[in-house]
Coordinates of C-alpha atoms and ligand atoms in Angstrom, one line a residue:
M176 CA -5.6 30.6 2.0
T177 CA -7.2 27.3 0.6
K178 CA -5.0 25.9 -2.0
E179 CA -6.9 25.1 -5.4
L180 CA -5.4 21.9 -6.8
K181 CA -5.0 21.1 -10.3
H182 CA -4.5 17.9 -12.5
Y183 CA -1.0 17.7 -14.2
I184 CA -1.7 16.5 -17.8
N185 CA 0.7 16.5 -20.7
G186 CA 3.2 18.4 -18.5
Q187 CA 0.6 21.2 -17.6
W188 CA -1.4 22.1 -14.5
V189 CA -4.9 22.2 -15.6
D190 CA -8.4 22.8 -14.2
S191 CA -11.2 20.3 -14.5
S192 CA -14.3 21.1 -16.5
N193 CA -16.3 19.8 -13.7
P194 CA -17.0 22.8 -11.4
N195 CA -17.7 20.5 -8.3
K196 CA -14.5 20.3 -6.1
L197 CA -14.0 18.3 -3.2
N198 CA -12.8 20.0 0.2
I199 CA -9.7 18.4 1.6
I200 CA -9.7 18.2 5.3
N201 CA -7.2 17.9 7.9
P202 CA -8.6 15.1 10.1
A203 CA -7.1 16.5 13.3
T204 CA -8.9 19.7 13.2
Q205 CA -11.5 19.2 10.4
K206 CA -10.2 22.4 8.8
V207 CA -10.4 22.7 5.1
I208 CA -6.7 22.8 3.6
A209 CA -7.3 22.6 -0.1
R210 CA -10.0 22.0 -2.8
A211 CA -9.4 19.3 -5.3
P212 CA -10.8 18.8 -8.8
S213 CA -12.9 15.9 -9.5
A214 CA -12.2 14.7 -13.1
T215 CA -15.1 13.7 -15.4
K216 CA -15.1 10.3 -17.5
E217 CA -14.3 12.3 -20.7
E218 CA -11.3 14.1 -19.1
T219 CA -9.9 10.9 -17.9
E220 CA -10.3 9.3 -21.4
E221 CA -8.4 12.3 -22.9
A222 CA -5.6 12.1 -20.3
I223 CA -5.3 8.3 -21.1
K224 CA -5.0 9.1 -24.9
I225 CA -2.4 11.6 -24.0
A226 CA -0.4 9.1 -21.9
K227 CA -0.8 6.5 -24.9
R228 CA 0.6 9.0 -27.4
M229 CA 3.4 9.7 -25.1
F230 CA 4.3 6.1 -24.7
E231 CA 4.1 5.5 -28.5
S232 CA 6.3 8.6 -29.3
G233 CA 9.2 6.6 -27.4
I234 CA 10.3 9.8 -25.7
W235 CA 10.5 8.1 -22.4
S236 CA 10.3 4.3 -23.2
D237 CA 13.2 4.4 -25.8
Q238 CA 15.5 6.2 -23.5
S239 CA 18.4 4.0 -22.3
P240 CA 18.2 2.4 -18.8
V241 CA 21.0 4.5 -17.6
A242 CA 19.2 7.7 -18.8
R243 CA 16.1 6.6 -16.9
A244 CA 18.0 5.9 -13.9
A245 CA 19.4 9.3 -13.9
V246 CA 15.9 10.9 -14.0
L247 CA 14.9 8.6 -11.1
L248 CA 17.7 9.7 -9.1
Q249 CA 16.8 13.3 -9.7
I250 CA 13.2 12.6 -8.5
A251 CA 14.8 11.0 -5.3
D252 CA 17.0 14.0 -4.7
L253 CA 14.1 16.4 -5.2
I254 CA 12.0 14.4 -2.6
Q255 CA 14.8 14.3 -0.1
E256 CA 15.3 18.1 -0.5
N257 CA 11.5 18.7 0.2
L258 CA 11.3 16.0 3.0
D259 CA 10.1 18.6 5.6
E260 CA 7.2 19.9 3.4
L261 CA 6.2 16.4 2.2
R262 CA 6.1 15.2 5.8
D263 CA 4.1 18.2 7.0
L264 CA 1.7 17.9 4.1
E265 CA 1.1 14.1 4.9
V266 CA 0.6 14.9 8.6
Q267 CA -2.0 17.5 7.7
N268 CA -3.8 15.5 5.2
N269 CA -3.8 12.0 6.6
G270 CA -3.5 12.5 10.3
K271 CA -0.5 10.4 10.7
T272 CA 2.3 11.4 13.2
K273 CA 5.3 13.3 12.2
R274 CA 7.5 10.3 12.9
E275 CA 5.4 8.1 10.7
A276 CA 5.2 10.7 7.9
E277 CA 8.9 11.2 7.9
S278 CA 9.7 7.5 7.7
D279 CA 7.2 7.5 4.6
V280 CA 9.2 10.2 2.9
E281 CA 12.4 8.6 3.5
E282 CA 11.0 5.3 2.1
A283 CA 9.9 7.3 -0.9
V284 CA 13.5 8.5 -1.6
N285 CA 14.8 5.0 -1.0
T286 CA 12.3 3.4 -3.4
F287 CA 13.2 5.9 -6.3
R288 CA 17.1 5.2 -5.7
Y289 CA 16.5 1.4 -5.5
Y290 CA 14.7 1.2 -8.9
A291 CA 17.5 3.5 -10.4
G292 CA 20.0 1.1 -9.1
L293 CA 18.0 -1.9 -10.6
L294 CA 18.3 -0.2 -14.0
N295 CA 22.0 -0.8 -13.9
M296 CA 21.5 -4.5 -13.4
P297 CA 21.2 -7.1 -16.2
N298 CA 17.5 -7.5 -17.1
G299 CA 17.0 -10.5 -19.4
Q300 CA 18.6 -13.8 -20.3
V301 CA 20.3 -15.6 -23.2
Y302 CA 19.9 -19.2 -24.0
E303 CA 21.7 -21.3 -26.5
T304 CA 18.9 -23.5 -27.9
S305 CA 18.8 -26.2 -30.5
G306 CA 21.2 -26.3 -33.5
N307 CA 22.1 -22.7 -34.6
M308 CA 19.2 -21.1 -32.8
Q309 CA 19.8 -18.7 -29.9
T310 CA 17.1 -17.1 -27.8
L311 CA 17.2 -13.8 -26.1
I312 CA 14.7 -13.0 -23.4
I313 CA 14.2 -9.2 -23.0
K314 CA 12.0 -7.1 -20.9
E315 CA 9.9 -4.2 -22.4
P316 CA 7.7 -1.6 -20.9
I317 CA 4.1 -2.6 -20.9
G318 CA 2.7 0.7 -22.2
V319 CA 0.2 2.8 -20.1
A320 CA 0.2 2.2 -16.5
G321 CA -2.9 3.3 -14.5
L322 CA -1.9 3.5 -10.9
I323 CA -4.8 3.9 -8.3
V324 CA -3.7 4.3 -4.7
P325 CA -5.5 4.5 -1.2
W326 CA -5.4 7.2 1.5
N327 CA -3.3 5.4 4.2
F328 CA 0.1 6.0 2.8
P329 CA -0.7 8.7 0.1
L330 CA 2.9 9.3 -1.0
L331 CA 4.5 6.1 -0.3
M332 CA 1.8 3.9 -1.9
S333 CA 2.2 6.3 -5.0
V334 CA 5.8 6.0 -5.1
W335 CA 5.8 2.2 -4.7
K336 CA 4.0 2.3 -8.1
I337 CA 5.5 5.4 -9.8
A338 CA 9.1 4.5 -9.3
P339 CA 9.0 0.9 -10.9
A340 CA 6.5 1.9 -13.6
L341 CA 8.7 4.7 -14.8
A342 CA 11.8 2.7 -14.3
A343 CA 10.5 0.1 -16.9
G344 CA 9.7 3.0 -19.3
N345 CA 6.0 3.1 -19.1
S346 CA 3.7 6.2 -19.2
I347 CA 1.8 6.6 -16.0
L348 CA -1.3 7.9 -14.7
L349 CA -1.7 8.3 -10.9
K350 CA -5.1 8.6 -9.4
P351 CA -4.7 9.3 -5.6
A352 CA -7.6 8.6 -3.1
E353 CA -10.2 11.3 -3.4
I354 CA -9.3 12.7 0.3
T355 CA -5.7 12.6 0.3
P356 CA -4.1 14.2 -2.8
M357 CA -1.8 16.7 -1.1
T358 CA 1.5 14.8 -1.4
A359 CA 0.7 13.5 -4.8
V360 CA 0.4 17.0 -5.9
K361 CA 3.7 18.0 -4.4
L362 CA 5.4 14.9 -5.9
F363 CA 4.1 15.9 -9.3
E364 CA 5.4 19.5 -8.7
L365 CA 8.9 17.9 -8.0
I366 CA 8.5 15.4 -11.1
D367 CA 7.8 18.6 -13.2
Q368 CA 11.2 19.9 -12.0
S369 CA 13.0 16.9 -13.2
D370 CA 14.1 15.8 -16.7
L371 CA 11.3 13.3 -17.1
P372 CA 9.7 14.1 -20.6
K373 CA 6.5 16.1 -20.2
G374 CA 3.5 13.9 -20.5
A375 CA 5.0 10.7 -19.3
A376 CA 3.6 11.1 -16.0
T377 CA 0.0 12.2 -15.5
L378 CA -1.8 13.0 -12.1
I379 CA -5.7 13.0 -12.4
M380 CA -7.8 13.4 -9.4
G381 CA -11.5 12.4 -8.9
D382 CA -13.9 9.8 -7.6
G383 CA -13.0 6.1 -7.7
P384 CA -16.3 5.0 -9.5
V385 CA -15.6 7.7 -12.3
V386 CA -11.8 8.2 -12.6
G387 CA -10.6 5.0 -11.3
Q388 CA -13.5 3.0 -13.0
T389 CA -12.5 4.8 -16.3
I390 CA -8.8 3.8 -15.9
A391 CA -9.7 0.2 -15.1
E392 CA -12.0 -0.2 -18.1
S393 CA -9.9 1.8 -20.7
V394 CA -8.7 -0.2 -23.7
D395 CA -5.9 2.1 -23.9
V396 CA -4.6 1.3 -20.5
D397 CA -2.2 -1.7 -20.4
I398 CA -1.7 -2.5 -16.7
V399 CA -4.0 -1.4 -13.8
S400 CA -2.1 -1.4 -10.6
F401 CA -4.4 -0.9 -7.6
T402 CA -3.9 -0.7 -3.8
G403 CA -7.1 -0.5 -1.8
S404 CA -9.8 -2.6 -0.4
T405 CA -10.5 -6.1 -1.4
G406 CA -14.1 -5.1 -2.6
V407 CA -12.8 -2.4 -4.9
G408 CA -10.0 -4.8 -6.1
R409 CA -12.6 -7.3 -7.2
H410 CA -14.5 -4.5 -9.2
I411 CA -11.2 -3.5 -10.7
M412 CA -10.5 -7.0 -12.0
Q413 CA -14.0 -7.2 -13.6
A414 CA -13.5 -3.8 -15.2
A415 CA -10.0 -4.8 -16.5
A416 CA -11.3 -7.7 -18.4
G417 CA -12.4 -5.9 -21.3
N418 CA -9.1 -5.6 -22.9
M419 CA -7.4 -8.2 -20.7
K420 CA -5.1 -5.6 -19.2
K421 CA -2.7 -6.9 -16.7
V422 CA -3.9 -6.5 -13.2
S423 CA -1.9 -5.9 -10.0
L424 CA -3.7 -5.8 -6.7
E425 CA -2.5 -5.1 -3.2
L426 CA -5.5 -5.5 -1.1
G427 CA -6.8 -5.7 2.5
G428 CA -5.6 -8.1 5.4
K429 CA -6.7 -9.5 8.8
S430 CA -3.3 -10.6 9.9
P431 CA -2.6 -12.9 12.7
N432 CA 0.3 -12.3 15.2
I433 CA 0.9 -15.6 17.1
I434 CA 2.5 -15.5 20.4
F435 CA 3.8 -18.7 22.1
D436 CA 4.4 -19.4 25.9
D437 CA 7.9 -19.3 25.3
A438 CA 8.1 -16.0 23.7
D439 CA 10.3 -13.2 24.9
L440 CA 7.6 -11.4 26.6
E441 CA 8.8 -7.7 26.4
T442 CA 9.6 -8.2 22.6
A443 CA 6.3 -9.8 21.9
L444 CA 4.3 -7.1 23.8
D445 CA 6.3 -4.3 22.1
Y446 CA 5.9 -5.3 18.5
S447 CA 2.2 -6.4 19.1
L448 CA 1.4 -2.8 20.1
F449 CA 3.4 -1.6 17.2
G450 CA 1.9 -4.0 14.9
I451 CA -1.6 -2.7 15.3
F452 CA -1.3 1.0 16.7
M453 CA 1.2 2.3 14.2
G454 CA -0.8 4.4 11.7
S455 CA -3.9 4.0 14.0
G456 CA -4.2 0.6 12.8
Q457 CA -4.8 2.0 9.2
V458 CA -2.1 -0.2 7.7
C459 CA -3.0 -3.0 5.4
S460 CA -0.4 -5.5 7.1
S461 CA -1.6 -4.5 10.7
G462 CA -1.5 -7.4 13.1
S463 CA -5.1 -7.1 13.9
R464 CA -5.6 -10.5 15.4
I465 CA -3.2 -11.4 18.3
L466 CA -3.2 -15.0 19.2
V467 CA -1.7 -15.9 22.6
Q468 CA -0.9 -19.4 23.9
E469 CA -2.9 -20.3 27.0
G470 CA -0.2 -20.5 29.3
L471 CA 1.0 -16.7 28.7
Y472 CA -2.6 -15.4 27.9
D473 CA -3.5 -13.8 31.1
E474 CA -0.2 -12.1 31.8
F475 CA 0.1 -11.1 28.1
V476 CA -3.4 -9.6 28.2
Q477 CA -2.9 -7.8 31.4
K478 CA 0.4 -6.2 30.4
Y479 CA -0.7 -5.4 26.9
I480 CA -3.6 -3.4 28.3
Q481 CA -1.3 -1.5 30.6
K482 CA 1.1 -0.6 27.9
A483 CA -1.7 0.2 25.4
K484 CA -3.3 2.7 27.9
K485 CA -0.2 4.8 27.8
I486 CA -0.1 5.5 24.1
R487 CA -0.4 9.2 23.6
V488 CA -3.1 10.0 21.1
G489 CA -3.0 13.4 19.5
P490 CA -2.6 15.6 16.4
G491 CA 0.3 14.4 14.1
H492 CA 2.1 17.8 14.1
D493 CA 2.4 17.6 18.0
E494 CA 5.8 15.9 18.7
H495 CA 4.1 14.4 21.8
S496 CA 1.7 12.3 19.9
Q497 CA 2.5 8.8 19.4
M498 CA -0.8 8.0 17.4
G499 CA -2.6 10.3 15.2
A500 CA -6.1 11.0 13.9
I501 CA -8.3 8.7 11.8
V502 CA -8.2 9.9 8.2
S503 CA -11.8 11.0 7.8
E504 CA -15.2 11.2 9.5
K505 CA -16.6 8.5 7.2
H506 CA -13.8 6.0 8.3
F507 CA -13.9 7.0 11.9
K508 CA -17.8 6.2 12.0
S509 CA -17.0 2.9 10.5
I510 CA -14.5 2.0 13.1
L511 CA -16.8 3.1 16.0
N512 CA -19.6 1.0 14.3
Y513 CA -17.3 -2.0 14.3
I514 CA -16.6 -1.5 18.2
Q515 CA -20.3 -1.3 18.6
I516 CA -20.7 -4.7 16.5
G517 CA -17.9 -6.2 18.8
K518 CA -19.8 -5.4 21.9
E519 CA -23.0 -6.7 20.5
E520 CA -21.3 -9.9 19.5
G521 CA -20.4 -10.4 23.1
A522 CA -16.5 -9.8 23.0
N523 CA -15.1 -8.5 26.1
L524 CA -14.0 -4.7 25.5
A525 CA -11.0 -4.8 27.6
L526 CA -9.7 -1.3 26.8
G527 CA -10.8 2.0 24.9
G528 CA -13.7 1.8 22.4
S529 CA -14.6 5.5 22.2
R530 CA -13.9 8.8 20.7
I531 CA -11.3 10.9 22.4
E532 CA -12.4 14.3 23.5
G533 CA -10.8 17.0 25.5
N534 CA -7.8 19.2 24.9
G535 CA -9.3 20.2 21.5
L536 CA -9.3 16.5 20.3
E537 CA -13.0 16.7 19.8
D538 CA -12.3 18.9 16.8
G539 CA -10.7 15.9 15.0
F540 CA -11.3 12.2 14.5
F541 CA -9.6 10.5 17.4
I542 CA -10.2 6.9 18.8
E543 CA -8.8 5.3 21.9
P544 CA -6.5 2.3 21.3
T545 CA -9.1 -0.4 21.6
V546 CA -8.6 -4.1 22.7
F547 CA -11.1 -6.8 22.7
T548 CA -10.6 -10.3 24.5
D549 CA -12.6 -13.3 24.7
V550 CA -13.3 -13.3 20.9
T551 CA -14.2 -16.3 18.8
T552 CA -13.4 -16.7 15.3
D553 CA -16.9 -16.4 13.8
M554 CA -17.2 -12.8 15.1
R555 CA -17.3 -10.1 12.5
I556 CA -14.5 -8.1 14.5
V557 CA -12.2 -11.0 14.1
R558 CA -13.1 -11.7 10.4
E559 CA -13.4 -8.4 8.8
E560 CA -10.8 -5.6 8.3
I561 CA -11.6 -2.8 10.5
F562 CA -8.7 -0.7 9.6
G563 CA -8.4 1.2 12.8
P564 CA -6.8 1.1 16.2
V565 CA -8.8 -2.1 17.3
V566 CA -7.1 -5.3 18.1
T567 CA -8.7 -8.7 19.1
I568 CA -6.7 -11.1 21.4
Q569 CA -7.8 -14.8 21.3
K570 CA -6.4 -17.8 23.1
F571 CA -4.9 -21.1 21.5
K572 CA -3.8 -24.3 22.9
D573 CA -1.1 -25.7 20.6
E574 CA 0.6 -25.3 17.4
E575 CA -2.2 -27.1 15.4
E576 CA -4.9 -24.7 16.7
A577 CA -2.5 -21.7 16.2
I578 CA -2.2 -22.4 12.6
K579 CA -5.9 -23.4 12.2
I580 CA -7.1 -19.9 13.7
A581 CA -4.3 -18.0 11.9
N582 CA -5.4 -19.3 8.4
D583 CA -9.1 -19.2 9.1
T584 CA -9.6 -16.0 7.2
E585 CA -10.1 -15.0 3.4
Y586 CA -7.1 -12.7 3.6
G587 CA -3.4 -13.7 3.3
L588 CA -1.4 -10.6 3.6
A589 CA 0.9 -10.7 6.6
G590 CA 1.5 -12.6 9.8
A591 CA 4.1 -13.1 12.6
V592 CA 5.3 -15.6 15.2
F593 CA 6.9 -14.9 18.6
S594 CA 8.8 -17.7 20.1
T595 CA 12.4 -18.2 21.4
D596 CA 12.5 -21.7 19.9
Q597 CA 13.6 -20.8 16.4
N598 CA 12.8 -24.1 14.8
K599 CA 9.2 -23.9 16.0
A600 CA 8.9 -20.4 14.9
L601 CA 10.1 -21.4 11.3
R602 CA 7.8 -24.4 11.3
I603 CA 4.8 -22.3 12.2
I604 CA 5.6 -19.2 10.0
K605 CA 5.9 -21.5 7.0
K606 CA 2.4 -22.8 7.4
V607 CA 0.9 -19.3 7.8
R608 CA -0.8 -18.5 4.2
A609 CA 0.4 -14.9 3.8
G610 CA 2.9 -13.1 1.8
I611 CA 4.7 -10.9 4.2
T612 CA 5.8 -12.5 7.6
W613 CA 7.9 -12.1 10.5
V614 CA 9.8 -14.2 13.2
N615 CA 10.0 -12.2 16.5
A616 CA 9.2 -8.8 14.8
Y617 CA 6.3 -6.9 13.1
H618 CA 6.1 -4.4 10.4
L619 CA 9.9 -4.2 9.5
T620 CA 10.4 -4.8 6.0
N621 CA 12.6 -3.6 3.1
I622 CA 12.5 -2.5 -0.5
Q623 CA 14.5 -5.6 -1.6
A624 CA 11.7 -7.9 -0.5
P625 CA 8.5 -8.5 -2.5
W626 CA 5.5 -7.1 -1.0
G627 CA 1.9 -8.7 -1.5
G628 CA -0.7 -11.1 -0.3
Y629 CA -2.1 -14.6 -0.7
K630 CA -5.7 -15.4 -1.2
Q631 CA -7.9 -12.4 -1.2
S632 CA -5.1 -10.1 -0.2
G633 CA -4.2 -9.5 -3.8
I634 CA -2.4 -10.6 -6.9
G635 CA 1.3 -9.7 -7.9
R636 CA 4.0 -8.2 -5.9
S637 CA 5.2 -4.6 -5.3
L638 CA 8.9 -3.5 -4.4
S639 CA 11.9 -5.6 -5.2
T640 CA 12.8 -7.1 -8.7
Y641 CA 9.4 -8.5 -8.7
G642 CA 7.8 -5.1 -8.4
L643 CA 9.7 -4.1 -11.6
D644 CA 8.5 -7.2 -13.3
E645 CA 4.9 -6.3 -12.7
Y646 CA 5.5 -3.1 -15.1
Q647 CA 7.4 -5.2 -17.8
E648 CA 6.5 -7.4 -20.6
T649 CA 8.7 -10.5 -21.4
K650 CA 9.5 -11.2 -24.9
Q651 CA 11.4 -14.1 -26.4
I652 CA 13.6 -13.3 -29.6
N653 CA 14.7 -16.5 -31.4
I654 CA 17.8 -15.9 -33.7
N655 CA 18.8 -18.2 -36.4
L656 CA 22.6 -17.9 -36.5
D657 CA 22.7 -20.0 -39.6
P658 CA 20.0 -18.7 -42.0
A659 CA 18.9 -21.5 -44.4
P660 CA 15.6 -22.9 -45.4
I661 CA 14.0 -25.2 -43.0
R662 CA 12.5 -27.3 -45.8
W663 CA 9.5 -28.5 -43.8
F664 CA 7.4 -29.2 -46.7
E665 CA 10.0 -30.9 -48.9
Ligands
NAD183 P1 -10.6 1.7 -1.4 O1 -10.7 0.5 -2.1 O2 -11.8 2.4 -0.9 O3 -10.0 2.8 -2.4 C1 -8.7 2.8 -2.9 C2 -8.6 3.5 -4.3 O4 -9.5 3.0 -5.3 C3 -9.1 5.2 -4.2 O5 -8.1 5.8 -5.0 C4 -10.3 5.1 -4.6 O6 -10.8 6.3 -5.2 C5 -10.4 4.1 -5.7 N1 -11.6 3.5 -6.2 C6 -12.8 3.3 -5.3 N2 -13.7 2.8 -6.1 C7 -13.3 2.6 -7.4 C8 -13.8 1.8 -8.5 N3 -15.0 1.5 -8.5 N4 -13.0 1.8 -9.6 C9 -11.6 2.0 -9.6 N5 -11.1 2.7 -8.5 C10 -11.9 2.9 -7.3 O7 -9.4 1.7 -0.2 P2 -9.2 2.8 0.8 O8 -10.2 3.0 1.8 O9 -8.7 4.1 0.1 O10 -7.8 2.2 1.5 C11 -7.9 1.2 2.4 C12 -7.7 -0.3 1.9 O11 -6.5 -0.3 1.2 C13 -7.7 -1.1 3.1 O12 -8.6 -2.4 2.6 C14 -6.2 -1.7 3.0 O13 -5.9 -3.0 3.5 C15 -5.9 -1.5 1.6 N6 -4.4 -1.3 1.5 C16 -3.5 -2.4 1.0 C17 -2.2 -2.4 0.8 C18 -1.4 -3.4 0.5 O14 -0.2 -3.3 0.1 N7 -2.0 -4.8 0.3 C19 -1.6 -1.1 1.2 C20 -2.4 -0.1 1.5 C21 -3.8 -0.1 1.7

């Protein structure tokens, strides 16, 4: 039976007054798995008001860090206990493989545990200042946090925001992407079982331009934390200007993966495949532009294609599949359109480029691992985020040219360098204008490190202590230890 999803507002599961519902599809089969509500502007405004009341009541924000940590640990344990169900829901709704989904759920558990741990750390400073004055610098919750997330890591991107926002004592409203609400609903069922005060966390589903826009515009929302495309991010910034709310943006990328002649070839090949084809390339930090030095270029391309050809594409629930489906028909068409653009621009389609059919795959949205060579920096397939299993391989001469090509983009999210010369690798990676970088690796990162981009890839950082700081205000309290008149006007 098709599941009817509901909003979670004020600790209750509620229907929307809007009768129009969205069919939630499994992209590997195109079967309808649920129907999601689509909140109206008025419903969203009402939910924000409730979140504000809850914040002002102090029922969560006034709880001690130790008490808040205990709730976060409870939520982590509940996620852990429901790992299999969350993994399978993510596979069904997003199309990713079981292995990818399982790693997302594990990371969700770790993220809640990490922020619970941070709550046991000192979170402020004390200064001895002039005379008898002493200054305390303390951190406080911001208020109501509006959290808007994309479809590529539906659970994990939600948790990257929810865990630090709750840790800091805020009231939160989560808006999942229209097409991938399944794991968010399950997460809120688990939150409902925890001791988080009812009303401190709200789940509201619906269209970006209605629900997301209302959150971004609302004078009662104090921070909007958004992960998604750069275009919508720009829009969110404008909408947020009304009440000068804090804005945190994790946006798109077109990240360079630079491979020098002296790289360990097997390592470079392996991570360069992982860098783009993990998640079917629907990963913001994907290494979608591979740059290879001229001495290694031919051998690299030949071996890369041989290996990419062998990637087994199929439904995520099949243990055999190494790369899953594209999330939706709309996105699937957009990727195929970019492949067409690449051909028309004169790039050499060295591998793939088509929909995969046969063995029942024609029922879903599957695209072959696709490799373009002979590309130039002015081509759209090199400049624009395709967000699919499509990679370009470009040749460079020397260090100077590698850096020039790497940084010739409006984005600055991620980047990598492969070389056995550690000095050179470090020299180059320091010149790559991006927030998340690797030397002789790709995609491996951890909760302790800040995640975010330079340039048009975003503002602010997720994860780590920086991620907690996004959801906190900083206050100075100046204390006169020897109260006596200042006599300024005498
Ligand atoms: P998107 O920008 O289309 O949508 C993201 C979210 O914004 C969705 O919930 C959507 O409903 C909402 N939205 C849409 N229009 C809105 C509006 N006018 N006002 C407010 N909210 C609105 O992005 P997507 O297609 O879901 O996700 C893919 C994008 O996300 C890619 O560009 C990818 O690089 C980026 N991304 C970035 C990171 C990162 O950490 N930097 C992580 C994951 C994804």
